[in-house]
Coordinates of C-alpha atoms and ligand atoms in Angstrom, one line a residue:
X1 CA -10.7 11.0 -2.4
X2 CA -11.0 7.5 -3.9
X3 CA -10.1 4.8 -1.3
X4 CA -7.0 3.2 -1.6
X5 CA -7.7 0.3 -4.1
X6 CA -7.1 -3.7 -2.7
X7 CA -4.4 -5.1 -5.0
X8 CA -4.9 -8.8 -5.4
X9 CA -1.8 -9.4 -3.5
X10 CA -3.4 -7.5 -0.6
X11 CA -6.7 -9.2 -1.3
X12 CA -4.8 -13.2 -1.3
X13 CA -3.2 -11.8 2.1
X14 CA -6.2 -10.9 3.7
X15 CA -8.0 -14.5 2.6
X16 CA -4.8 -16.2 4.0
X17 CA -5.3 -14.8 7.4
X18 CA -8.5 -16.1 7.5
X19 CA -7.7 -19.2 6.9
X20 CA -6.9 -19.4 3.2
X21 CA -3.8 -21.6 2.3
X22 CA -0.8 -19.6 1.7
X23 CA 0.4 -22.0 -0.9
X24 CA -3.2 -21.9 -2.9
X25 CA -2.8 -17.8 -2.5
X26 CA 0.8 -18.3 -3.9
X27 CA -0.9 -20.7 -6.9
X28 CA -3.4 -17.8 -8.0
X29 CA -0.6 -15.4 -7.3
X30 CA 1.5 -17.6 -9.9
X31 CA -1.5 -18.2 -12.5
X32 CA -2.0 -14.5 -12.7
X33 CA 2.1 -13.3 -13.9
X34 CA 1.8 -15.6 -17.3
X35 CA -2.1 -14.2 -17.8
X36 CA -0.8 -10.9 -17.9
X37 CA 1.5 -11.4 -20.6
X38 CA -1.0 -13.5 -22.4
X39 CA -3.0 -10.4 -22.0
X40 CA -0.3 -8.1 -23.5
X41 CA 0.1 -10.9 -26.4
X42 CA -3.5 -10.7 -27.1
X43 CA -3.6 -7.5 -27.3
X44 CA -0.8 -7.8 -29.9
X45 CA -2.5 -10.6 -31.5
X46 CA -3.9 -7.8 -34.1
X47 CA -0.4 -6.8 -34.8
X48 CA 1.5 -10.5 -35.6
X49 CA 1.2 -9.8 -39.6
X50 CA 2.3 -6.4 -39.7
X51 CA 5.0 -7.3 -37.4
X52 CA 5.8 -10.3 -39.1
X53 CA 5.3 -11.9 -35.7
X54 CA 2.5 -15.0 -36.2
X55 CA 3.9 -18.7 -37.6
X56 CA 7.1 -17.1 -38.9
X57 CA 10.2 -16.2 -37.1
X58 CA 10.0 -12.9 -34.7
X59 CA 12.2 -10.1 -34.8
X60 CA 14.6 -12.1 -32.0
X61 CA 14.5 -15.2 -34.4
X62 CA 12.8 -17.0 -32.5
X63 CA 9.6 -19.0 -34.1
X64 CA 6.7 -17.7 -33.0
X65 CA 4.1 -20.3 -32.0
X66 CA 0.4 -20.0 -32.4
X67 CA -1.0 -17.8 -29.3
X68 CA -3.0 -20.2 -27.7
X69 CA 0.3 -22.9 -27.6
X70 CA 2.3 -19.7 -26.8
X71 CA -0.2 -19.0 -23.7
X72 CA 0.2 -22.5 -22.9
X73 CA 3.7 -23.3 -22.7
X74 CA 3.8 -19.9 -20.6
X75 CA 1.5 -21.2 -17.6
X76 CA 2.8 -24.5 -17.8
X77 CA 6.4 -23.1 -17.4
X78 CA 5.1 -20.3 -14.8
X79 CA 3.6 -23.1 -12.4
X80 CA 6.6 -25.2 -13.1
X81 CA 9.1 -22.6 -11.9
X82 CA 7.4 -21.6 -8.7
X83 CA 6.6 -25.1 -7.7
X84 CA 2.9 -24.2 -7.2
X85 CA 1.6 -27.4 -8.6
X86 CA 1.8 -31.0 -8.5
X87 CA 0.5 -31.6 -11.9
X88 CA -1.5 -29.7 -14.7
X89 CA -3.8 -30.8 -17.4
X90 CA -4.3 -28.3 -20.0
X91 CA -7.2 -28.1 -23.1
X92 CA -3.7 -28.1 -25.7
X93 CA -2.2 -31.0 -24.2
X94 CA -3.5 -34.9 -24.3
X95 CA -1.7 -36.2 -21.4
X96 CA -1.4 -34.7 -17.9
X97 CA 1.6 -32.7 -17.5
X98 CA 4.1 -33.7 -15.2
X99 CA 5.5 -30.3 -12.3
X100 CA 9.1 -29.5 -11.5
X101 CA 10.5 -31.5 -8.6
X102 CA 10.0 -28.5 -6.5
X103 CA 6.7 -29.3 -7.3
X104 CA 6.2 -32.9 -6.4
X105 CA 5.7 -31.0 -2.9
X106 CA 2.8 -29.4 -3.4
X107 CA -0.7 -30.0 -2.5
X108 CA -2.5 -28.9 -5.4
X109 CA -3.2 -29.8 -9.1
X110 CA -4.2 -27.7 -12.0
X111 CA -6.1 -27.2 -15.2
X112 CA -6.9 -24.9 -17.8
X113 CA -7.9 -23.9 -21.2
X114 CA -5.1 -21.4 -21.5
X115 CA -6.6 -19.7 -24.6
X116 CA -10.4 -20.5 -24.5
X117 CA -12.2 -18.8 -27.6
X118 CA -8.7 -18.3 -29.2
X119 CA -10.7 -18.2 -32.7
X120 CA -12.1 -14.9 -32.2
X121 CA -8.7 -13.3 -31.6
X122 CA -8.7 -12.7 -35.5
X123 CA -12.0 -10.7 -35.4
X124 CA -11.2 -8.8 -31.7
X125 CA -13.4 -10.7 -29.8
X126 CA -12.7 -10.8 -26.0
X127 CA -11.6 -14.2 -25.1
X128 CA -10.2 -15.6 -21.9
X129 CA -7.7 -18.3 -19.8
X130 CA -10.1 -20.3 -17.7
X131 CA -8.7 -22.8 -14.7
X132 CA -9.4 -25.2 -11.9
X133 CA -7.6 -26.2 -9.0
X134 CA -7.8 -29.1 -6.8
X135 CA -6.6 -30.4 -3.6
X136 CA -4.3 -33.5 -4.5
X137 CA -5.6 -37.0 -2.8
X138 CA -2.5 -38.7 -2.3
X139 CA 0.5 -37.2 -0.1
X140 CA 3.1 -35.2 -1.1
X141 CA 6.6 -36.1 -2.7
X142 CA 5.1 -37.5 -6.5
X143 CA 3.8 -35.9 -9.3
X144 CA 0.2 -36.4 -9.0
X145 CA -1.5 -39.2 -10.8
X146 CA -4.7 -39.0 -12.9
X147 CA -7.0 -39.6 -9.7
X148 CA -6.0 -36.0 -8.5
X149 CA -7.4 -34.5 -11.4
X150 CA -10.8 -36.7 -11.7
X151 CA -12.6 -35.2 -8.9
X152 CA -16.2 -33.5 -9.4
X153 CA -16.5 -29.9 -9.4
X154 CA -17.4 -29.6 -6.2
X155 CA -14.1 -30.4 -4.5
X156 CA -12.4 -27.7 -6.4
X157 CA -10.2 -25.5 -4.4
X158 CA -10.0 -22.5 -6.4
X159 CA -12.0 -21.2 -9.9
X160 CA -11.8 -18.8 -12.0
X161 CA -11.0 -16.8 -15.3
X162 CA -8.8 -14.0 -17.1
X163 CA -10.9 -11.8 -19.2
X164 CA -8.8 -9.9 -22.2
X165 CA -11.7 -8.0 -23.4
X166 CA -11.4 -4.1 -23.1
X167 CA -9.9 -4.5 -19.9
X168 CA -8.0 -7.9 -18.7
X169 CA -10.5 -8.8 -15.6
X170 CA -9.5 -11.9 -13.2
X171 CA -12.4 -13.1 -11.8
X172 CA -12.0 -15.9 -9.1
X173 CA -13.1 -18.0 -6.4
X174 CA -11.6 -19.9 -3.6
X175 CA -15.2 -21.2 -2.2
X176 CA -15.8 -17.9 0.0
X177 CA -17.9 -15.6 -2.6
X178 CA -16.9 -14.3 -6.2
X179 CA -14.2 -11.5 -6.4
X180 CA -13.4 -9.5 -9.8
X181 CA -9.9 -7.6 -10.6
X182 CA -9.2 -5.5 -12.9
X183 CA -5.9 -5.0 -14.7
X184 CA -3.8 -1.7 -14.0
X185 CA -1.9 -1.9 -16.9
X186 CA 0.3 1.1 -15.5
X187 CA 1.4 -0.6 -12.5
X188 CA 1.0 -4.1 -13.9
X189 CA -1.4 -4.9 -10.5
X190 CA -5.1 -6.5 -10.4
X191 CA -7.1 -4.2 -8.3
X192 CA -10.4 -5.3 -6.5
X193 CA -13.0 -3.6 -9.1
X194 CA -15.8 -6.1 -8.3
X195 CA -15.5 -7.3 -4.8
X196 CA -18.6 -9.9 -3.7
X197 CA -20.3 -10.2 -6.7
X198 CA -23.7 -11.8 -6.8
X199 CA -25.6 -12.2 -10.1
X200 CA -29.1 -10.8 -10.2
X201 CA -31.7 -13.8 -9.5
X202 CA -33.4 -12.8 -12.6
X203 CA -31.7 -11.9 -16.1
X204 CA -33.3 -10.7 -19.3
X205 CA -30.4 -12.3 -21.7
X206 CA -29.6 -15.8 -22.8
X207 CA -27.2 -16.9 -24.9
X208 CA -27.2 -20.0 -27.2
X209 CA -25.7 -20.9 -30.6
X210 CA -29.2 -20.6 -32.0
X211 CA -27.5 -22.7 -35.6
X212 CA -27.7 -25.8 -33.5
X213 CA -31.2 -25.7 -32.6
X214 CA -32.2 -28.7 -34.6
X215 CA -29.8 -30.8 -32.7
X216 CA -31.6 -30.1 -29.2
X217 CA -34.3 -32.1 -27.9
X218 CA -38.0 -31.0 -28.5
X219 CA -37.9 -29.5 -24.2
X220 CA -34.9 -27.1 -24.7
X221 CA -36.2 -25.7 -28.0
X222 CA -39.4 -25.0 -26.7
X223 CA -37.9 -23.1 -23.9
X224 CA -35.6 -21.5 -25.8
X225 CA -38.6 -20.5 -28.2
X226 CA -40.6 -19.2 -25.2
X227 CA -37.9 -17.0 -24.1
X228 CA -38.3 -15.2 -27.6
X229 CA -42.0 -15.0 -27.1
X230 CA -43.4 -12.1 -25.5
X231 CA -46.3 -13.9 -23.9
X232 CA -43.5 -16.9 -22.9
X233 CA -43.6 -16.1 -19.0
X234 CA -42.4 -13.6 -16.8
X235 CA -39.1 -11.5 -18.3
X236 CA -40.2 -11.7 -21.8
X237 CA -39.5 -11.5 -24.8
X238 CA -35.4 -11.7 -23.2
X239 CA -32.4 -10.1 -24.9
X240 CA -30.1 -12.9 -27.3
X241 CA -26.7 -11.8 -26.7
X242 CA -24.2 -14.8 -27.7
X243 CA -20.3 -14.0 -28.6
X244 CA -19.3 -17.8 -28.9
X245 CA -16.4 -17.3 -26.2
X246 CA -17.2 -18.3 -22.9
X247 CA -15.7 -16.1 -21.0
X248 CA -17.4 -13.9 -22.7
X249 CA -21.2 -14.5 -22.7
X250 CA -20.1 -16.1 -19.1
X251 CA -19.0 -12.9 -17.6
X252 CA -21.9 -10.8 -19.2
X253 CA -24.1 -13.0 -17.5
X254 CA -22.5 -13.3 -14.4
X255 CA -22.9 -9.8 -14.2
X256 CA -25.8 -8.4 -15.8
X257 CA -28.0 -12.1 -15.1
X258 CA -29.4 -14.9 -17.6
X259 CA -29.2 -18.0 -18.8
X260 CA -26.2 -19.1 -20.8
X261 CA -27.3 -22.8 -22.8
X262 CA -24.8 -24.9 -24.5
X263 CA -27.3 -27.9 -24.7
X264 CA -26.2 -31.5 -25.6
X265 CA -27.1 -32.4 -29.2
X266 CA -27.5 -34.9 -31.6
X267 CA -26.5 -34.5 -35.5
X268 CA -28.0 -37.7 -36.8
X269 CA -31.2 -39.1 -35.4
X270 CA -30.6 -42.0 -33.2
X271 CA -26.9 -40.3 -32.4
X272 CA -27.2 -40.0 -28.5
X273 CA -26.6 -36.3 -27.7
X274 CA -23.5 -34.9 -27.2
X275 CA -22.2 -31.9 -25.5
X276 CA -18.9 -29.8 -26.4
X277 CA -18.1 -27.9 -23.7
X278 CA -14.9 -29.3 -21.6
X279 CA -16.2 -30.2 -18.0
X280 CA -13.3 -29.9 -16.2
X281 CA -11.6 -26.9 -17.4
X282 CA -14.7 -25.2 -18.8
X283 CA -18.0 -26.5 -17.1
X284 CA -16.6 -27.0 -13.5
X285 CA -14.5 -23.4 -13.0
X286 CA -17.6 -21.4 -14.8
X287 CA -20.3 -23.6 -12.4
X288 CA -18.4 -23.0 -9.0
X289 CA -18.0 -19.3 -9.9
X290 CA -22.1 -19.3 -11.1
X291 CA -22.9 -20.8 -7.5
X292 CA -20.5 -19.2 -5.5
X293 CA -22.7 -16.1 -7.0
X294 CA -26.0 -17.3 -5.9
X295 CA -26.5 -18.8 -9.7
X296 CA -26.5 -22.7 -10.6
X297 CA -25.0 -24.9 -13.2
X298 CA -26.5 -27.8 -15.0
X299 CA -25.8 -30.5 -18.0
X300 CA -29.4 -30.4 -18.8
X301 CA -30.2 -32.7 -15.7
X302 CA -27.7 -33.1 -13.3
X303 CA -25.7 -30.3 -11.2
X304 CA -22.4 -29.9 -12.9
X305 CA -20.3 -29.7 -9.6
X306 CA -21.7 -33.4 -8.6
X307 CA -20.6 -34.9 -12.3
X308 CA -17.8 -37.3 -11.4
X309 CA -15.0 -36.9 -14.3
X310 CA -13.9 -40.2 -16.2
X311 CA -11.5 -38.1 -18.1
X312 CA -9.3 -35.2 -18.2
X313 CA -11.0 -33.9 -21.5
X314 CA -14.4 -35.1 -21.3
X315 CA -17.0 -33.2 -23.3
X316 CA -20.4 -31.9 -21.2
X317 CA -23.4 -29.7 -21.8
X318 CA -23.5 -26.8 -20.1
X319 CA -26.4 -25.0 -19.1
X320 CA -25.9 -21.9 -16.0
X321 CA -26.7 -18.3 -15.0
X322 CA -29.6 -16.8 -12.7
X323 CA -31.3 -18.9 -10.0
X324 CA -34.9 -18.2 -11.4
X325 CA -33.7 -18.4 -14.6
X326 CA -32.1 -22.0 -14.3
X327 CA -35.1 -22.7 -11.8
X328 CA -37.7 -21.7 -15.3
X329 CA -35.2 -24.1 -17.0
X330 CA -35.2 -27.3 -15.1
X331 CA -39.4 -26.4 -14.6
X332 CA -39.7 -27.0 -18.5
X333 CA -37.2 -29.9 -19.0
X334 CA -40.0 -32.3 -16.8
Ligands
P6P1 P1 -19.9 -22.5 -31.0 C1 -14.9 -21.5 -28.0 O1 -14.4 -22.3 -29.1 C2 -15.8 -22.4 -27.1 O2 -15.0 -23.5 -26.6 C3 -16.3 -21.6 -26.0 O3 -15.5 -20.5 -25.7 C4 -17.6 -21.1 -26.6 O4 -18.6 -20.8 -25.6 C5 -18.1 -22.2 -27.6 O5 -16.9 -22.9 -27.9 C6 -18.7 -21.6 -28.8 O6 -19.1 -22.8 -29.6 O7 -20.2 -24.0 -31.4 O8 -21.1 -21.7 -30.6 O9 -19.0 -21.8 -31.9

């Protein structure tokens, strides 16, 4: 007899009595309703022409916005309604978005790339909602300001992602270890699939967008090229396996082990290199959930969690997976 599965509800309870905060256990609670209809949406995606449903007017009338704005609007009004957050900064909106007044009384900011990979809904890619939360500085009774939101990785309360591949997966962590629920779409409950997970120390797969090799520097195509080189050190030749969504190639990883790269570049010589990934709704959730799993996180020299933010939307490289894989890494960048 199968044991009784740990709904996510049940698993938040069991965090808050030791020690958890209710009201970040009632924030995940409240991230995870408007992910499961973005899940059911995604799923749908396939359907909009058919249905008539995408950039036209639904069957209700009602004009149907472009999923990733529609996934968007849906947290933003979630969090708003419960009062879970002081603030939110989102990948589809320039300026920090401002809570309910309920809200002004919370402790805790957040932010997210409701729809990250959006552009491979068309060709049924999995693709994901990744977010970050974060302790406010100031006290309670204001919307927060932009200091609550430029804090490095490190400080972040709470991590994690919504996977709508074959199954919707939230996988999360609140600084205490990596969980992973899966989506009963019967019940409409995340049960505790994955509890604990800890990526292997050593992964046979990396994934890079191989097309902008000739932007890296000279150290990261030379490791890149020795991974594909069956005399290139221990592990070799390793598997390429890149999607181009995040959640993606992240959760692969996470799981299986490897090295994920999204190096900085430069397109013109002299152009100081540049990196595309967002740090603080990309880079920061992914690196605390690649630690928290015995893994580490890196913009080619520094550790992500230490990068201080300067803004909301700021751009990073992004380079994480396996401990001896990142170790091999950082051995060839010197
Ligand atoms: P490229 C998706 O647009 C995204 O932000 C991430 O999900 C993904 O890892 C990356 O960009 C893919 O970028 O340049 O390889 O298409």
């Amino acid at each position: 007899m199968a044991e009784q599965a740990i709904s996510l509800s049940d698993w938040l309870e069991g965090r808050v009595a030791v020690g958890l905060d209710p009201a970040l256990a009632g924030l995940l609670a409240d991230i995870a309703r408007p992910c499961t209809k973005i899940a059911a949406e995604v799923n749908r995606a396939g359907l909009a022409d058919i249905l008539g449903l995408s950039g036209t007017t639904n069957v209700h009338g009602e004009e149907v916005k472009k999923l990733d704005l529609y996934s968007d609007q849906l947290i933003i009004d979630a969090l708003r309604q419960a009062g879970s957050v002081c603030g939110m900064a989102s990948e589809e909106d320039e300026e920090i978005i401002a809570p309910s007044a309920a809200g002004e009384q919370s402790d805790y900011v957040a932010l997210f790339d409701p729809l990250d990979g959006s552009s491979n809904i068309d060709v049924n890619i999995s693709i994901g909602t990744i977010f970050s939360v974060f302790r406010r500085l100031g006290p309670r009774g204001s919307a927060a300001v932009l200091e609550d939101f430029l804090q490095p990785g490190s400080a972040q309360a709470a991590a994690g992602y919504f996977a709508y591949g074959s199954s919707t997966m939230l996988v999360l962590s609140t600084g205490d270890g990596v969980d992973g629920f899966t989506l009963d779409p019967r019940s409409g409950e995340y049960l505790l699939s994955h509890p604990g997970i800890i990526t292997p120390a050593r992964g046979s797969i990396y994934s890079c967008n191989e097309g902008n090799a000739w932007t890296w520097d000279k150290a990261t195509r030379d490791y890149v090229d020795s991974l594909k080189d069956p005399a290139g050190g221990e592990g070799r030749p390793c598997s390429g396996r890149y999607v181009g969504s995040l959640v993606a190639d992240f959760h692969r990883n996470l799981l299986k082990g490897g090295i994920f790269l999204y190096p900085a570049g430069s397109k013109k010589p002299g152009d100081k290199p540049a990196g595309k990934l967002r740090l603080m709704y990309e880079a920061n959730p992914m690196a605390l959930l690649a630690e928290q799993a015995g893994g580490s996180a890196s913009d080619g020299s520094t550790r992500i969690l230490d990068l201080v933010p300067s803004s909301v939307h700021q751009r990073t490289a992004l380079i994480l997976g396996s401990s001896d894989n990142m170790a091999e890494y950082r051995a060839s960048q010197k």
